[in-house]
Every structure is written in C-alpha cells, then in structure tokens.
Backbone as ProteinMPNN parsed JSONL, in Angstrom:
{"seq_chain_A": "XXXXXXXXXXXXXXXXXXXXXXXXXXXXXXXXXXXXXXXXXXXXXXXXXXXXXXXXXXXXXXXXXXXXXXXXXXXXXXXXXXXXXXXXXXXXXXXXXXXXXXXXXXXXXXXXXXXXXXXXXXX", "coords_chain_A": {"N_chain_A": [[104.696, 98.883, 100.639], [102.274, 97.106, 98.533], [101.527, 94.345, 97.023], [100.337, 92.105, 94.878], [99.4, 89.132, 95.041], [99.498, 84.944, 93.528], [97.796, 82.931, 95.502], [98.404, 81.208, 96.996], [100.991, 78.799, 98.793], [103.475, 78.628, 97.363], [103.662, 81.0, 95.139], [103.385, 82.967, 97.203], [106.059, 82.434, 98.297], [107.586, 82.92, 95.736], [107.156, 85.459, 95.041], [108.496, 86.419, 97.158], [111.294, 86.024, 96.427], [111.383, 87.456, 94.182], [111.77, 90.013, 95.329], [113.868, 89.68, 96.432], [114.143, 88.94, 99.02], [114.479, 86.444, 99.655], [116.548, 83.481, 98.891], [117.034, 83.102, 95.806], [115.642, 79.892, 93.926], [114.127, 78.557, 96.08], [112.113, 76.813, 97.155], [108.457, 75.352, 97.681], [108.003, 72.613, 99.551], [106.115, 71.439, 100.905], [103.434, 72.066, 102.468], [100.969, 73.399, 105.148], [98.202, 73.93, 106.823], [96.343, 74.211, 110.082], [94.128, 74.181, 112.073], [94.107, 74.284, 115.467], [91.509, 73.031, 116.481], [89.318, 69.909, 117.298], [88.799, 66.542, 117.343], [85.938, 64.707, 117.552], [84.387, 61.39, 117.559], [81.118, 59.735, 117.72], [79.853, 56.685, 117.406], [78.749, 56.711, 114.291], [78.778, 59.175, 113.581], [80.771, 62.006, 113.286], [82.612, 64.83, 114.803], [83.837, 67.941, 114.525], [85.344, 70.705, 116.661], [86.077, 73.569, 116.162], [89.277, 75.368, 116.779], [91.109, 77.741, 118.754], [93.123, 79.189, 117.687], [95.467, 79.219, 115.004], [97.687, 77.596, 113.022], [100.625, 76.927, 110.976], [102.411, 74.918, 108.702], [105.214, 74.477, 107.079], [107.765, 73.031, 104.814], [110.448, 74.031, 103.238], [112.807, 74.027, 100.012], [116.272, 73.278, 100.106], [117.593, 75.404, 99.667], [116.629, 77.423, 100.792], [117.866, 76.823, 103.611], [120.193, 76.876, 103.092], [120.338, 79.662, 102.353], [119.889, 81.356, 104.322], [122.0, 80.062, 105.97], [124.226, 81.465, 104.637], [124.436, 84.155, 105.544], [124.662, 86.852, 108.075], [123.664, 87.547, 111.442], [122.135, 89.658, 111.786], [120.921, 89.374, 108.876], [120.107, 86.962, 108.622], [118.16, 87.141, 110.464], [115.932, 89.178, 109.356], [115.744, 87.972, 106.685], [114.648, 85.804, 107.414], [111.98, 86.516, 109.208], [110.792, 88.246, 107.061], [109.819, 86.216, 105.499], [108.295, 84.427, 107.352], [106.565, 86.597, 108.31], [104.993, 87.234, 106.844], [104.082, 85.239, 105.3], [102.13, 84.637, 107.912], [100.559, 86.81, 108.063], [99.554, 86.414, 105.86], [97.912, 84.348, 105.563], [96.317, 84.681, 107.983], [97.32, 83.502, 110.213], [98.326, 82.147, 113.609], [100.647, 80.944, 114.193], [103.965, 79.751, 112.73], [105.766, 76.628, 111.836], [109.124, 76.279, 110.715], [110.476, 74.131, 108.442], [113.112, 72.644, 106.385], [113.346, 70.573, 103.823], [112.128, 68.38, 105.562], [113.501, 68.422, 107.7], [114.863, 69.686, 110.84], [114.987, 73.218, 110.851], [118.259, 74.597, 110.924], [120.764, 76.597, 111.578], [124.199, 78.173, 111.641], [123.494, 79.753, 114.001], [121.28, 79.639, 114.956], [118.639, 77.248, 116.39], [115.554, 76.599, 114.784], [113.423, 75.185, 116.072], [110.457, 75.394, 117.341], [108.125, 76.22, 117.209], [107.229, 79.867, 115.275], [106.39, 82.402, 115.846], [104.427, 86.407, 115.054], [107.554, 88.254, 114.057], [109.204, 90.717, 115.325], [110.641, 93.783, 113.857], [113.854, 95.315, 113.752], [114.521, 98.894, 112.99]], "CA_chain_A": [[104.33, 98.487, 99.298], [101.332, 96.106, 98.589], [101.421, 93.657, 96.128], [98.846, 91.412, 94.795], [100.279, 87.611, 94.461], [98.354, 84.05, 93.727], [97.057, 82.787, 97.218], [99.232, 79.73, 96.977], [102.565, 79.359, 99.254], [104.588, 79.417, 96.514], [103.125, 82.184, 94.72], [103.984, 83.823, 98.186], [107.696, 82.513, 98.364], [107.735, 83.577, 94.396], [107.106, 87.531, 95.278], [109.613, 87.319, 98.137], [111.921, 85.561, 95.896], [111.183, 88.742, 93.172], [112.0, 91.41, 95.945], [115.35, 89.733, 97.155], [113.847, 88.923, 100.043], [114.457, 84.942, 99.835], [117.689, 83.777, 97.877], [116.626, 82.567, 94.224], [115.516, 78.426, 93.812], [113.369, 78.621, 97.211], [110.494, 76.023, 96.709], [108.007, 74.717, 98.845], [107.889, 71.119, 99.277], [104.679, 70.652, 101.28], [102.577, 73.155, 102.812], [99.718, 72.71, 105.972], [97.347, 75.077, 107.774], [96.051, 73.222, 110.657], [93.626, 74.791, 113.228], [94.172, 73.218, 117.169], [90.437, 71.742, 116.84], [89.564, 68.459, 118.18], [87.585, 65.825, 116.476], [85.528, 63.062, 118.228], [83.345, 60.636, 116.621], [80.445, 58.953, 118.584], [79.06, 56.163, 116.555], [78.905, 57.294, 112.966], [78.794, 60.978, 113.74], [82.607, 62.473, 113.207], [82.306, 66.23, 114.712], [85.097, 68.817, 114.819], [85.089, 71.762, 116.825], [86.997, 74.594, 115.545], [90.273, 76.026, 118.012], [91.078, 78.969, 118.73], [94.578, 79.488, 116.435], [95.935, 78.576, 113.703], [99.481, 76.707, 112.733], [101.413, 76.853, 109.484], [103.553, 73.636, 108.865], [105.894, 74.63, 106.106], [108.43, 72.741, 104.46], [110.902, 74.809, 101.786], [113.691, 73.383, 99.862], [117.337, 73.005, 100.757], [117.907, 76.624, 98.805], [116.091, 78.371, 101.896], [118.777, 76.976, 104.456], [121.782, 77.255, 102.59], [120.648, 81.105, 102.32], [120.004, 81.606, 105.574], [123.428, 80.03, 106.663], [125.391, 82.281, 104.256], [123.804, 85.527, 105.775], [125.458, 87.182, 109.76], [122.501, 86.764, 112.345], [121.008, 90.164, 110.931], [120.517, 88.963, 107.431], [118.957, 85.598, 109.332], [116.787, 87.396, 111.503], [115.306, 89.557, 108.532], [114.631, 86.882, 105.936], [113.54, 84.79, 108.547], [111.024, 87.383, 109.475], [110.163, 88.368, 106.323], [108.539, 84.584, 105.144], [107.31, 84.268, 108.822], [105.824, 87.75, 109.044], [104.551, 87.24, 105.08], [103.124, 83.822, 105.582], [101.25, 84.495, 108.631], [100.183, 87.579, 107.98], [98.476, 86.024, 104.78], [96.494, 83.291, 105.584], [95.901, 85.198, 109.32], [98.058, 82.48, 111.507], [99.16, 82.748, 114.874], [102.137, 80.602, 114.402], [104.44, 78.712, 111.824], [107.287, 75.754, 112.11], [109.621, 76.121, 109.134], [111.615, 73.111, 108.046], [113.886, 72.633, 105.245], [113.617, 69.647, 103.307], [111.923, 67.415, 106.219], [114.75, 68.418, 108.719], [114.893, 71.155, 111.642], [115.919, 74.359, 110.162], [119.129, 74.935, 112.053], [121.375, 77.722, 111.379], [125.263, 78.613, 112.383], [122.901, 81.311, 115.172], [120.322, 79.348, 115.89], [117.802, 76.054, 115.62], [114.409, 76.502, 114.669], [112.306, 73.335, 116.489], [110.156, 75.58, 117.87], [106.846, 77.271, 116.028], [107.912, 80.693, 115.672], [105.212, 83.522, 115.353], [105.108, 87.25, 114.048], [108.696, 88.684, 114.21], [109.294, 92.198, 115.629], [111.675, 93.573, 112.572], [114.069, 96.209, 114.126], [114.656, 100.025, 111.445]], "C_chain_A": [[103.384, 97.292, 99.384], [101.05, 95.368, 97.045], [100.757, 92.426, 95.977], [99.24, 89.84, 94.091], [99.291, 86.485, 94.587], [98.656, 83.462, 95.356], [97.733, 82.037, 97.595], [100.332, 80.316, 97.714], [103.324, 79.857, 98.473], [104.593, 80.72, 95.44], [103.645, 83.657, 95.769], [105.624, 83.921, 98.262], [107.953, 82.822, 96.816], [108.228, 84.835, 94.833], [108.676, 87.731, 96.334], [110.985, 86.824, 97.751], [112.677, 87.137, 94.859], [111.77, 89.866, 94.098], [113.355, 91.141, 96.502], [115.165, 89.3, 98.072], [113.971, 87.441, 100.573], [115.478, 84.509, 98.837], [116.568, 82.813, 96.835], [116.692, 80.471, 94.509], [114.761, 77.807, 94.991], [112.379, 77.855, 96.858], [109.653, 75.265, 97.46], [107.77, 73.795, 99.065], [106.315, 71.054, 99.906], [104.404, 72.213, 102.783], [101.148, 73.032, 104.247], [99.168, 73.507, 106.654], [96.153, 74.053, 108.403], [95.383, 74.25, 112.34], [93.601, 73.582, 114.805], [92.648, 72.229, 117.367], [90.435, 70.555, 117.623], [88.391, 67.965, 117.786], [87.345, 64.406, 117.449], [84.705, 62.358, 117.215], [82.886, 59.49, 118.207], [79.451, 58.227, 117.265], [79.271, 55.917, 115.336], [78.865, 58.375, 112.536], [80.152, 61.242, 114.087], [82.009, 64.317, 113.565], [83.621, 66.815, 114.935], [84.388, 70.278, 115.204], [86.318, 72.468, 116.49], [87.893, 75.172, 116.601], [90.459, 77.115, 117.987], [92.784, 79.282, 118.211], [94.703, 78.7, 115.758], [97.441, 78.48, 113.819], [99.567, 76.674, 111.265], [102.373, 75.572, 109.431], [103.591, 73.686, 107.672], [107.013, 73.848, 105.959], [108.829, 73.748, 103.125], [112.282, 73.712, 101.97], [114.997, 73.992, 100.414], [118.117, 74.95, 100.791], [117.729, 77.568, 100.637], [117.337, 78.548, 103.28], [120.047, 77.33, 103.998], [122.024, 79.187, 102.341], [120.736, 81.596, 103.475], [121.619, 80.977, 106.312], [124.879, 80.765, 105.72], [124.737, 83.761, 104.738], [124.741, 85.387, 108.123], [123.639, 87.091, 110.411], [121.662, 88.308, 112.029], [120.173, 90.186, 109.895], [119.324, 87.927, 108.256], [117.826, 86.106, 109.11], [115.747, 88.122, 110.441], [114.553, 88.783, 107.17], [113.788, 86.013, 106.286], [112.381, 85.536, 108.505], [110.176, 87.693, 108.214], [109.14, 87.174, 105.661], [107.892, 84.285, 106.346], [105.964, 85.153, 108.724], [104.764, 87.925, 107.768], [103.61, 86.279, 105.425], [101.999, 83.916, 106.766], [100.194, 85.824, 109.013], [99.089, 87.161, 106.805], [97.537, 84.953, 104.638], [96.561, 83.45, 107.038], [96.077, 83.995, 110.298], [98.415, 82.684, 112.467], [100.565, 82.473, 114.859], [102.656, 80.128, 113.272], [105.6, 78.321, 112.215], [107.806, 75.632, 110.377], [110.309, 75.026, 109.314], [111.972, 72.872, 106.597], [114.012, 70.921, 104.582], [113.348, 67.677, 104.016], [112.802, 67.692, 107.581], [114.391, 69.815, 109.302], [115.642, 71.943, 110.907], [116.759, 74.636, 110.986], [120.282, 75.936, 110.897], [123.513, 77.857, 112.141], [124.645, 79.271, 113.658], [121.936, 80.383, 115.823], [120.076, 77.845, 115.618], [116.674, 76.122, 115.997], [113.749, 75.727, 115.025], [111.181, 74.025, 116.64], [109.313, 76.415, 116.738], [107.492, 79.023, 116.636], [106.086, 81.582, 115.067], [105.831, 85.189, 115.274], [106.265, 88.248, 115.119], [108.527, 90.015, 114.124], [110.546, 92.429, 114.601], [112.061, 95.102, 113.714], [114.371, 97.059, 112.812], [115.918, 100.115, 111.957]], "O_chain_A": [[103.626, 96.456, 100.255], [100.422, 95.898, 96.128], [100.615, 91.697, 96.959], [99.324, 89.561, 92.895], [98.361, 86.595, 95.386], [99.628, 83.649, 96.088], [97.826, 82.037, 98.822], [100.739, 81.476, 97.663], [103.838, 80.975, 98.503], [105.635, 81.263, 95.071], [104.048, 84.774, 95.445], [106.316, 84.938, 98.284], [109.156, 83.083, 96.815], [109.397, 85.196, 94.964], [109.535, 88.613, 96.347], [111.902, 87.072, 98.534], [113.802, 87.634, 94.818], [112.329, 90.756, 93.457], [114.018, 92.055, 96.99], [116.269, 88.969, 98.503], [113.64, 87.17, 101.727], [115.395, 85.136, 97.781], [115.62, 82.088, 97.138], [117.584, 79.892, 95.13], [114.695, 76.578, 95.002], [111.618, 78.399, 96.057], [110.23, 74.324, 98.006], [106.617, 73.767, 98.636], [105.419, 70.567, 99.216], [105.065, 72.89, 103.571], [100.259, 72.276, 103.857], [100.012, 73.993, 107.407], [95.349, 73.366, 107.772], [96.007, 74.753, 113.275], [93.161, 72.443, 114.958], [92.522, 71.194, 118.022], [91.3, 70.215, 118.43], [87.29, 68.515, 117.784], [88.088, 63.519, 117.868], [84.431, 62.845, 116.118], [83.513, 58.902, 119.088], [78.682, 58.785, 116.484], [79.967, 54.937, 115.072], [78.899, 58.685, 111.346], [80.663, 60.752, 115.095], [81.234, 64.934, 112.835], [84.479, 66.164, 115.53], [83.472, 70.874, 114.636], [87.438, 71.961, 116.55], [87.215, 75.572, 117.548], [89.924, 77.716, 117.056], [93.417, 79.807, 119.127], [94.199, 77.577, 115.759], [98.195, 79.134, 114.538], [98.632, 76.414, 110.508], [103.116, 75.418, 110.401], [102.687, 73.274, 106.945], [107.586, 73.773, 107.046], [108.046, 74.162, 102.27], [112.727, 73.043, 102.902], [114.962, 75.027, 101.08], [118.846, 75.488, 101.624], [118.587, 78.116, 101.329], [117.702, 79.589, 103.825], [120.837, 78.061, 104.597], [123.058, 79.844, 102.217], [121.696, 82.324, 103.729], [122.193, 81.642, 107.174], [126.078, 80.662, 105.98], [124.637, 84.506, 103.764], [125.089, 84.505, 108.908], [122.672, 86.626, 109.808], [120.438, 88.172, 112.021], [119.076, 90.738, 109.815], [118.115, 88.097, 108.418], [116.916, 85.934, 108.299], [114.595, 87.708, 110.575], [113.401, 88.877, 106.745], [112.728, 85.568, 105.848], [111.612, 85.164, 107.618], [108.97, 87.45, 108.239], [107.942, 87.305, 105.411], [106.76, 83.816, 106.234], [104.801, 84.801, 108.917], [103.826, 88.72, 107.814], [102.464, 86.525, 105.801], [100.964, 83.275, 106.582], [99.342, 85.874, 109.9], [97.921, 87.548, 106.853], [96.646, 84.758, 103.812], [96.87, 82.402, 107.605], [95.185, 83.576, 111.035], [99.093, 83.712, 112.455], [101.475, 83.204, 115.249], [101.746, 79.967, 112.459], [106.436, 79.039, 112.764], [107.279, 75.194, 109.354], [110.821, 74.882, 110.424], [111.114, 72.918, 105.714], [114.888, 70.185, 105.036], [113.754, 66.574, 103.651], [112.575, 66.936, 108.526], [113.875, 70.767, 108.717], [116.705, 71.624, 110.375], [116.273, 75.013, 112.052], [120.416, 75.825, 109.678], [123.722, 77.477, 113.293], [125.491, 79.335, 114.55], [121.785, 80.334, 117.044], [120.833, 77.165, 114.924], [116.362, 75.869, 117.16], [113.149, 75.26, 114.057], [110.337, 73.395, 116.003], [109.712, 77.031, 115.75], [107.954, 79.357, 117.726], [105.17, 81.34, 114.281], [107.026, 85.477, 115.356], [106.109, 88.733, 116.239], [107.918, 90.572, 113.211], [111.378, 91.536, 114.442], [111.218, 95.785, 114.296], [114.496, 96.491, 111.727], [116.764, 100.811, 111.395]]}, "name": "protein", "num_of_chains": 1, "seq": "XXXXXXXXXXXXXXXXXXXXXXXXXXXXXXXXXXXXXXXXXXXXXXXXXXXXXXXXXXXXXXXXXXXXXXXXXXXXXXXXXXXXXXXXXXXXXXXXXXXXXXXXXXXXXXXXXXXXXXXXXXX"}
C-alpha cells in the first residue's frame, strides 16, 4: 500500500500512528539528517564536502518506549522496523539512532545505542 503523507517526521510518525503501526501519542521531539561530510575553513573560505551516507538522529516522545516495552520481542522487532524501515526509506538514509526523550532507547530485549539501519522484516 502507498500512501502519500506531508514530508515532515511527524507527518511520517502521524501515518504510522493511523495504521497501528506506532502506539497512539508518538511525537517527535527533535529531528536531524546529517550527511558524514567534513567542513574546513581556510581563512574566510568555509567549504564542505559532501559524504558518502546519510544519518537520521531522531528523538520521539516517551509514548514510543513505553509501546515498545509493552509488546514480546516480535511486536518490538516489527514496530521498530517499521519507523526505521519508513524513515529511512523516506528521506533515502543509510542509517538512524532512535532515542526517546533524550535517553538510549532501551527495551526489556534489547538497548538501542547503536545506529540501526534497514530492518529485514520476517512473513
């Protein structure tokens, strides 16, 4: 199914909010798409060359972990996946670090520190 949502994160965590796919009150505190570049400055000349991937640095509110720690480690792994595999699929990222409210997303299953990129979903 392909559905046509505003460009914005939360516009994105909206839709996957709408499909079930994220529990209800999900909100994104702060948002960052951040290519590996590398900027020098000689003088008064500031140049950046462009890297070769891209990074997502997401913050969502508290809502996001508290759903993810009432779900068994299949539920996890699927909502997880789904805002991973959503998000970086839509502004064409290699990777993203989720955190909840400023804090490592940690889980009863797991702890997120670690940039996670796109999730193989098993049928």
């Amino acid at each position: 199914m392909t559905e046509t949502v505003k460009a914005q994160p939360q516009g994105i965590v909206d839709a996957l909010i709408a499909h079930e796919a994220l529990p209800a009150g999900v909100a994104v505190n702060s948002f960052e798409l951040d290519n590996n570049g590398t900027e020098t400055q000689e003088g008064d000349v500031v140049s950046y060359e462009v890297g070769d991937t891209l990074h997502i640095d997401l913050d969502l509110s508290a809502e996001f972990a508290e759903g993810l720690n009432g779900m068994g480690s299949t539920g996890e792994g699927m909502m997880l996946g789904s805002l991973v595999n959503t998000l970086l699929s839509a502004y064409n990222a290699d990777t993203i670090t989720v955190t909840c409210d400023g804090a490592v997303l940690e889980t009863g299953h797991n702890v997120y520190d670690e940039p996670l990129s796109f999730m193989q979903m098993s049928q």
